PDB file of C-alpha atoms in Angstrom:
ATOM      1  CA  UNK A 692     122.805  50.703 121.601  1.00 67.00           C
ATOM      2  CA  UNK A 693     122.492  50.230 118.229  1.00 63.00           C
ATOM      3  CA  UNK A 694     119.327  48.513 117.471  1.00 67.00           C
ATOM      4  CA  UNK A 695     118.207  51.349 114.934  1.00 65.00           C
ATOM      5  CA  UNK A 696     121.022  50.268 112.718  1.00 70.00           C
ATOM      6  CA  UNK A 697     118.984  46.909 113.078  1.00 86.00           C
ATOM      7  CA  UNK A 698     120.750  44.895 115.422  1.00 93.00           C
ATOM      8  CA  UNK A 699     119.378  43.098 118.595  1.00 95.00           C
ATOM      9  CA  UNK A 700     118.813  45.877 121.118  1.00 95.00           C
ATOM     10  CA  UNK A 701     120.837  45.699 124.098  1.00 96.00           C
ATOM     11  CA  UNK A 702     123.368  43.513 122.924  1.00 97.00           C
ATOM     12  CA  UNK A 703     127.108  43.293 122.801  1.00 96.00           C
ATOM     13  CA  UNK A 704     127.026  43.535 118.973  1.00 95.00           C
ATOM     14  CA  UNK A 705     125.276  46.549 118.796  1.00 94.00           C
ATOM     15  CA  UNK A 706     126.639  48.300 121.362  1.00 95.00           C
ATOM     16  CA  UNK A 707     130.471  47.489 118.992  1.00 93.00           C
ATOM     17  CA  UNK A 708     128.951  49.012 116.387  1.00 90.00           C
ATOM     18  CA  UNK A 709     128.183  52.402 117.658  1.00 89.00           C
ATOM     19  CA  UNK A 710     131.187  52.742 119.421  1.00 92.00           C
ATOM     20  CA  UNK A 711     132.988  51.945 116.131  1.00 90.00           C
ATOM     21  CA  UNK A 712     130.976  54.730 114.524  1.00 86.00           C
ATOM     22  CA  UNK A 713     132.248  57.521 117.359  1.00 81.00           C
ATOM     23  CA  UNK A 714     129.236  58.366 119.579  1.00 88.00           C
ATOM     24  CA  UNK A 715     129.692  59.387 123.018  1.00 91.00           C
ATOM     25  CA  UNK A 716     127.664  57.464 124.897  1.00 93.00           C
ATOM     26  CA  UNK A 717     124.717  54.286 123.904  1.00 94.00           C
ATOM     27  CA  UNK A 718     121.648  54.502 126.051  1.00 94.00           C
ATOM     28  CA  UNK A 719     120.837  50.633 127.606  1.00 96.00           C
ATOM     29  CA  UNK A 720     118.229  48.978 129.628  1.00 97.00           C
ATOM     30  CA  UNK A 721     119.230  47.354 132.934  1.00 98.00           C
ATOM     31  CA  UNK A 722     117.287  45.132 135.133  1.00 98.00           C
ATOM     32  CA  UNK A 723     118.607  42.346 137.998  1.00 98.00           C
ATOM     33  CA  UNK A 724     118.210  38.923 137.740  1.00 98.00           C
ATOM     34  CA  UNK A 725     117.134  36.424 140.463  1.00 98.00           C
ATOM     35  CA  UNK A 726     120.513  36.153 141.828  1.00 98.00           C
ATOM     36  CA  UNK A 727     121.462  39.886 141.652  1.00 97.00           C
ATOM     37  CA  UNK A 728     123.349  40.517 138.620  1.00 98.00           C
ATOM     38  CA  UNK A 729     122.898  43.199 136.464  1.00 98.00           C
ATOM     39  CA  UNK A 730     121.894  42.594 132.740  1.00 98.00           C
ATOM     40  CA  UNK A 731     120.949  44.639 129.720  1.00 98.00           C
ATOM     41  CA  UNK A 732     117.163  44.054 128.872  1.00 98.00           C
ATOM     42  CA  UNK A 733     114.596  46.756 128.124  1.00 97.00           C
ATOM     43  CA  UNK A 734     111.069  44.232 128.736  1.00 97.00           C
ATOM     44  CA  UNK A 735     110.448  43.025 132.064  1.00 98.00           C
ATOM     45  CA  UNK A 736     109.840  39.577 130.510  1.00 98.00           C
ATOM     46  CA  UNK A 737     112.042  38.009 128.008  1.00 98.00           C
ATOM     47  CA  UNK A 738     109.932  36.755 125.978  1.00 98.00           C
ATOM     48  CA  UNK A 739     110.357  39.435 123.017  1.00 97.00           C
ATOM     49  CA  UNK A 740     114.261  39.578 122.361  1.00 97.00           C
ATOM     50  CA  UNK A 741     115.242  35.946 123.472  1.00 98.00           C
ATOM     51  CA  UNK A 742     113.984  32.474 122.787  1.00 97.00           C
ATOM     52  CA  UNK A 743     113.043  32.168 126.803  1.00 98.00           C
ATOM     53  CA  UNK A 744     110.089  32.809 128.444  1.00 97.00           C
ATOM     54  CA  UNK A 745     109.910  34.166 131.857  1.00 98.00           C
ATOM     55  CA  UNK A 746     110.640  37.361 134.043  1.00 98.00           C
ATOM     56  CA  UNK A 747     114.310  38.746 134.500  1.00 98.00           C
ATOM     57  CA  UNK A 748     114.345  39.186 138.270  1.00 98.00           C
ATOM     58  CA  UNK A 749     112.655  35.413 138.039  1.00 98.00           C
ATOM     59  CA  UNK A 750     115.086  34.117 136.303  1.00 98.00           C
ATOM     60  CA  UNK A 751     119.120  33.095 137.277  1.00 98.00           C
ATOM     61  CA  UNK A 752     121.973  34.791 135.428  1.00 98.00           C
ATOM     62  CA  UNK A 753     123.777  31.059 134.262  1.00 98.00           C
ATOM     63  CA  UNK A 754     120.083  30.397 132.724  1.00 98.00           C
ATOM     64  CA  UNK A 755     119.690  33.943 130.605  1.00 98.00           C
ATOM     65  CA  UNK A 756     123.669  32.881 129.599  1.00 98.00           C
ATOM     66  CA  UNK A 757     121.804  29.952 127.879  1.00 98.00           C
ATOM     67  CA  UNK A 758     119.505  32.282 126.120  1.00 98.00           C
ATOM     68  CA  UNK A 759     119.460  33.107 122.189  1.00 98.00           C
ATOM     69  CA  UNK A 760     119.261  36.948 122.165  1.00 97.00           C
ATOM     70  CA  UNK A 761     119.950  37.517 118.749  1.00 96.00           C
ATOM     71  CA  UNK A 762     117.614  35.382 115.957  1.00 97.00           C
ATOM     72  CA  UNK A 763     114.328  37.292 116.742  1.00 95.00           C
ATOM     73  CA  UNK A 764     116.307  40.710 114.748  1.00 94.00           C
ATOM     74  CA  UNK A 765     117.498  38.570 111.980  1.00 94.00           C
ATOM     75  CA  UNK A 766     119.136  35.149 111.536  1.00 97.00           C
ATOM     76  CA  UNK A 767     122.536  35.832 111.403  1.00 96.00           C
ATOM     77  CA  UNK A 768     122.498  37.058 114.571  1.00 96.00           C
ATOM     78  CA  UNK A 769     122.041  33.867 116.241  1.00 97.00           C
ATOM     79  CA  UNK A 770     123.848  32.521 119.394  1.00 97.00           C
ATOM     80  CA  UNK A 771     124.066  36.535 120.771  1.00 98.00           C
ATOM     81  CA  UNK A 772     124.403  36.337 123.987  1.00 98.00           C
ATOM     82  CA  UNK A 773     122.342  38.302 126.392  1.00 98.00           C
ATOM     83  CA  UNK A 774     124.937  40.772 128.021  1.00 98.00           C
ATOM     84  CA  UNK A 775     125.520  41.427 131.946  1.00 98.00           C
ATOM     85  CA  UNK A 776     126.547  45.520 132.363  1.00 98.00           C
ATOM     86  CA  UNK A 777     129.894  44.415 133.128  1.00 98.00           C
ATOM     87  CA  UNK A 778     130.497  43.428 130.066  1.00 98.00           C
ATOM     88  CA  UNK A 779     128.357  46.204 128.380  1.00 98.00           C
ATOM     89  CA  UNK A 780     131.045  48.197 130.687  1.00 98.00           C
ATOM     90  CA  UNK A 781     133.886  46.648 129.817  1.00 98.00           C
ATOM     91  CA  UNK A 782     133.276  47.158 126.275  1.00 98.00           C
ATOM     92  CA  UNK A 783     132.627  50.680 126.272  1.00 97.00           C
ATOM     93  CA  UNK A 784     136.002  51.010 128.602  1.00 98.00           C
ATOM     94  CA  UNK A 785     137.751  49.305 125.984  1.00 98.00           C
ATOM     95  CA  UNK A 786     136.246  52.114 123.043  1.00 96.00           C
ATOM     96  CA  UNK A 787     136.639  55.000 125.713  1.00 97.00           C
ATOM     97  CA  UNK A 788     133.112  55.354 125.688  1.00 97.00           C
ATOM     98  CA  UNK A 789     130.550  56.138 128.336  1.00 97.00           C
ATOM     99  CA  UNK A 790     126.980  54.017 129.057  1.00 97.00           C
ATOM    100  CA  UNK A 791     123.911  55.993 129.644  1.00 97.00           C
ATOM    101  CA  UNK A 792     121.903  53.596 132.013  1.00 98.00           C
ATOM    102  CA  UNK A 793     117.783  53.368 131.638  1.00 96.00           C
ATOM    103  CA  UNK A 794     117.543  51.949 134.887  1.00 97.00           C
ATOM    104  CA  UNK A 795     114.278  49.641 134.352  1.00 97.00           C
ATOM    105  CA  UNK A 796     115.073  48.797 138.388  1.00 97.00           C
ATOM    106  CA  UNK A 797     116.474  51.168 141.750  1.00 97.00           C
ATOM    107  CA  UNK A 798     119.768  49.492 142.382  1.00 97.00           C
ATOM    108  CA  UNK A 799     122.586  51.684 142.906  1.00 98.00           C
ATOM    109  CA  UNK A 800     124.416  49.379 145.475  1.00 98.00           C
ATOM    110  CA  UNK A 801     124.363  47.045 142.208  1.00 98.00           C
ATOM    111  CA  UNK A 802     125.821  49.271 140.038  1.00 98.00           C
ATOM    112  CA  UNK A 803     128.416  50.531 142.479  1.00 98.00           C
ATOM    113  CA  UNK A 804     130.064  46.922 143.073  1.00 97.00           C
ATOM    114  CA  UNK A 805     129.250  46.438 139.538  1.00 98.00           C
ATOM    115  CA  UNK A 806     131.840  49.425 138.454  1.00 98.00           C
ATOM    116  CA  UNK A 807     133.779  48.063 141.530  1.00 97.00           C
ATOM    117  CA  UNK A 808     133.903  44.757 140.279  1.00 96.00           C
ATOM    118  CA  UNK A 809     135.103  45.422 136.720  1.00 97.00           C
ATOM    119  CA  UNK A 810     137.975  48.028 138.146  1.00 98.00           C
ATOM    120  CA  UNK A 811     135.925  51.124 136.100  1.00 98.00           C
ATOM    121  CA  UNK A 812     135.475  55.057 137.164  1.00 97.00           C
ATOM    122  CA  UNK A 813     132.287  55.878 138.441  1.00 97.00           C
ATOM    123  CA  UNK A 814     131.646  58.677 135.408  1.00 98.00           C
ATOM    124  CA  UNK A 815     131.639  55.651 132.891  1.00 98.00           C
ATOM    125  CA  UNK A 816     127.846  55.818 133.303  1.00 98.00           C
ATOM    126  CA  UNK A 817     125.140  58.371 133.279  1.00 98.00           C
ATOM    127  CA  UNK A 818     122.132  57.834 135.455  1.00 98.00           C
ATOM    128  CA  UNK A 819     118.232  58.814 134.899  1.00 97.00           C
ATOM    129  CA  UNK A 820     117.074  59.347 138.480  1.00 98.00           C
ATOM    130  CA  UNK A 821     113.345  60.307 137.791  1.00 97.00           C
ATOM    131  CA  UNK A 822     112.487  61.404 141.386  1.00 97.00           C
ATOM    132  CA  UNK A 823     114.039  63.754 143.558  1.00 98.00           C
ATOM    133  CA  UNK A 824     114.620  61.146 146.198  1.00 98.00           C
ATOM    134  CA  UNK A 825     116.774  59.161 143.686  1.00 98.00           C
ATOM    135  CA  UNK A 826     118.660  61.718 142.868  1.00 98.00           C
ATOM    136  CA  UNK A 827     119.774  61.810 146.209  1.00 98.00           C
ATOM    137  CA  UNK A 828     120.236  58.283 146.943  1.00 98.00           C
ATOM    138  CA  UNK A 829     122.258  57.964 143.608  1.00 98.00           C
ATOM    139  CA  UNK A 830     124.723  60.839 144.486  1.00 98.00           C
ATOM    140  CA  UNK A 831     125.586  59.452 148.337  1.00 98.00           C
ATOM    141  CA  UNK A 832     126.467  56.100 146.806  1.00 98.00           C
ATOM    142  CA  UNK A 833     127.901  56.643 143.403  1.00 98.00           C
ATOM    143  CA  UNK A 834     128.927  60.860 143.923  1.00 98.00           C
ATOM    144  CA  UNK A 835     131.333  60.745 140.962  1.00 98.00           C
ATOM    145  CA  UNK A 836     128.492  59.971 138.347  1.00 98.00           C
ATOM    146  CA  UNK A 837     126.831  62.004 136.370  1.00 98.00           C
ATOM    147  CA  UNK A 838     123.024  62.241 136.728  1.00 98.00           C
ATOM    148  CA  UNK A 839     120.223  63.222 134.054  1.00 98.00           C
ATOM    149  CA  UNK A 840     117.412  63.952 135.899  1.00 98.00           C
ATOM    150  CA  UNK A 841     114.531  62.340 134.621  1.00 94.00           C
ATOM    151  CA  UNK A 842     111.353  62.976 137.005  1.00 96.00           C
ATOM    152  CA  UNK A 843     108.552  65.576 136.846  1.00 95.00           C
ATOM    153  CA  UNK A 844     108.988  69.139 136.917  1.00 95.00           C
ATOM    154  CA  UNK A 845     108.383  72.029 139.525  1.00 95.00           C
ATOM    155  CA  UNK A 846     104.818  73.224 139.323  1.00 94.00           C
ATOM    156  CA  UNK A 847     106.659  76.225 139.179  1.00 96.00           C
ATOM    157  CA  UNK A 848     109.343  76.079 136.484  1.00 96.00           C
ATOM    158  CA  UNK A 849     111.682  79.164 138.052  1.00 96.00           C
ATOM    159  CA  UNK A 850     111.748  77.490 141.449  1.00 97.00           C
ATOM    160  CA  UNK A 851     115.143  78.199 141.794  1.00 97.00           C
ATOM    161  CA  UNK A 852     115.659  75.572 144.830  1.00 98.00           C
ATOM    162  CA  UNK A 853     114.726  72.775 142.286  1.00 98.00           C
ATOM    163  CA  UNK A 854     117.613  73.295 139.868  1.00 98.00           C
ATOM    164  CA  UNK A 855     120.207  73.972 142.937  1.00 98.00           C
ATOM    165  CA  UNK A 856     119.066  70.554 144.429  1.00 98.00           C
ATOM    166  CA  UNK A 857     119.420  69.223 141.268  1.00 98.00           C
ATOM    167  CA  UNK A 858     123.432  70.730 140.657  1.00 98.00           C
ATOM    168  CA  UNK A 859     124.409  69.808 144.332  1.00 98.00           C
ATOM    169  CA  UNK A 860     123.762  66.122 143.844  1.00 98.00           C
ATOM    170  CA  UNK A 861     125.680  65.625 140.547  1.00 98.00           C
ATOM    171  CA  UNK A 862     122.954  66.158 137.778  1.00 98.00           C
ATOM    172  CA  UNK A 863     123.864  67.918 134.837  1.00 98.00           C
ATOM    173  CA  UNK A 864     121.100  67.659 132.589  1.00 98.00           C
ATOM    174  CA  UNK A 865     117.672  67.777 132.620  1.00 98.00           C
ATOM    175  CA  UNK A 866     115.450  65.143 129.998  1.00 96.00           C
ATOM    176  CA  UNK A 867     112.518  65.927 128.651  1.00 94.00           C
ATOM    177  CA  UNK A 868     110.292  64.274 125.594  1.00 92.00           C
ATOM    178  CA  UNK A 869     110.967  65.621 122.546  1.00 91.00           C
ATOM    179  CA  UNK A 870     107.071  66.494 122.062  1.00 90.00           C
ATOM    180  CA  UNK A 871     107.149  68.828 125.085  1.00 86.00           C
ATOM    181  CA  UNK A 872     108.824  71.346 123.145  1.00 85.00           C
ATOM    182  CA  UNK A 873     107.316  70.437 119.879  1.00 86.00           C
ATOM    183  CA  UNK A 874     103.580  70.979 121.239  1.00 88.00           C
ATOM    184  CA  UNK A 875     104.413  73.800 124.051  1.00 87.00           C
ATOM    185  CA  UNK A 876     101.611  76.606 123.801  1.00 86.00           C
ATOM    186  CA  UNK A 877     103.177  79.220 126.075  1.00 87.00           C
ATOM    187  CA  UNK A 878     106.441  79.896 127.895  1.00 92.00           C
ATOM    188  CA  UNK A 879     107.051  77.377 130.177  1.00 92.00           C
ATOM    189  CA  UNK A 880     109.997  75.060 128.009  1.00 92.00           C
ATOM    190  CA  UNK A 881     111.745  78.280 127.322  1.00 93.00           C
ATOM    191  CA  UNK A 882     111.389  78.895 131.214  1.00 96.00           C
ATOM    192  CA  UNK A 883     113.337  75.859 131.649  1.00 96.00           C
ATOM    193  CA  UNK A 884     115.857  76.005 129.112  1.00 95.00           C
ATOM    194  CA  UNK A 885     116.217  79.792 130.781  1.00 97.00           C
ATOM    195  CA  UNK A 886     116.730  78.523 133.950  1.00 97.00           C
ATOM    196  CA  UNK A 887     118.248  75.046 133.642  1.00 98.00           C
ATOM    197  CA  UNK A 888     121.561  76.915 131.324  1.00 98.00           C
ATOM    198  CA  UNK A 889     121.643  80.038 134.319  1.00 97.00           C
ATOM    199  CA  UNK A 890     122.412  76.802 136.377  1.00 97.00           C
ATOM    200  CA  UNK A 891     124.914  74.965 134.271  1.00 97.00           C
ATOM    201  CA  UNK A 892     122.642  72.046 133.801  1.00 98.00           C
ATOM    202  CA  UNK A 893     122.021  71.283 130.191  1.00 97.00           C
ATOM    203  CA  UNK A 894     118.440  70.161 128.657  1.00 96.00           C
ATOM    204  CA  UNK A 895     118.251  67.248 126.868  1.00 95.00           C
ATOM    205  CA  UNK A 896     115.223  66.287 124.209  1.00 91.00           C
ATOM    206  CA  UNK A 897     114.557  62.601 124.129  1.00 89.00           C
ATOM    207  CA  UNK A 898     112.553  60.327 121.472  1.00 87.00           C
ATOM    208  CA  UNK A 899     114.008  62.489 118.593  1.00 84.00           C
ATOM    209  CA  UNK A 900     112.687  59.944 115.897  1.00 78.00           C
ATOM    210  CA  UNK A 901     111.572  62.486 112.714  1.00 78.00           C
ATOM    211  CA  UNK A 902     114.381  65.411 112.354  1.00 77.00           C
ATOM    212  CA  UNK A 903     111.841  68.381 111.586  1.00 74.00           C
TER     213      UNK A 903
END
């Protein structure tokens, strides 16, 4: 959200500016605290992007609130708060934006009251499942979100029970690092493009840091 125009990563502030700038969804990092509340941090430790020490799911919301999220990017950024999702969510309702969630924990119960709790559609976030069992799980409790599946692939890539699994429980893309395609030596990434459009699921190329 952001933090490539060099502001602190999941933060409020970033997250403003890219919706200002008309993108159509920021990718953010969630993990639970100690007492259950979702918050926007990529580390498992705070250590790097606050000026606490300690582990998230350690740690109580109402202490992170306390937290200085912003100096460690650059000065003027100080007092930034560290951000729960529902206000990440609230945020992006208010820009008509959507929130692609890197789920750093399994907690779609959370997420579900979360979206609950702030009075927002499910499809306000995208979801990287990256097993098959998740993908499952995610679609019985929140069946009105997208999913970008995120897990390995078939041994064999025209398996065509994978990609109807996949479309029957609410994905509609497949992700995939950016250097798979780059550095493929035979057919198989065409395979899957192939295959993933025949079934209406899109392929998506991640970690697209140098343009050629």
């Amino acid at each position: 959200g952001g933090s490539s125009y060099n502001f602190p990563e999941n933060t409020l502030i970033s997250l403003e500016q890219v919706f200002i700038e008309d993108i159509y969804a920021a990718e953010v990092d969630v993990r639970f605290t100690a007492d259950s509340a979702l918050v926007l941090m990529h580390d498992y430790y705070i250590d790097r992007t606050t000026n606490g020490l300690g582990e998230v799911e350690k740690l109580t919301l109402s202490y992170l609130k306390t937290l200085d999220a912003g100096s460690w990017k650059n000065a003027k950024y100080q007092g930034t708060k560290v951000p729960t999702l529902k206000e990440a969510l609230e945020l992006a309702n208010k820009y008509q934006k959507k929130l692609y969630l890197n789920m750093k924990v399994f907690a779609p119960k959370l997420i579900a009251r979360t979206l609950k709790e702030a009075n927002l559609p499910e499809d306000i976030v995208l979801l990287d499942p990256d097993d098959l069992e998740k993908v499952k799980t995610y679609h019985e409790i929140l069946p009105n979100t997208p999913l970008v599946y995120f897990g390995e692939l078939p041994e064999n890539i025209n398996d065509p029970e994978f990609y109807t699994f996949l479309k029957n429980n609410g994905v509609i893309a497949i992700e995939i690092p950016a250097d798979y395609i780059l550095y493929s030596d035979d057919h198989r990434m065409e395979e899957l493009q192939e295959m993933a459009h025949s079934n209406k699921l899109q392929l998506w190329a991640y970690t697209v840091n140098d343009p050629a």
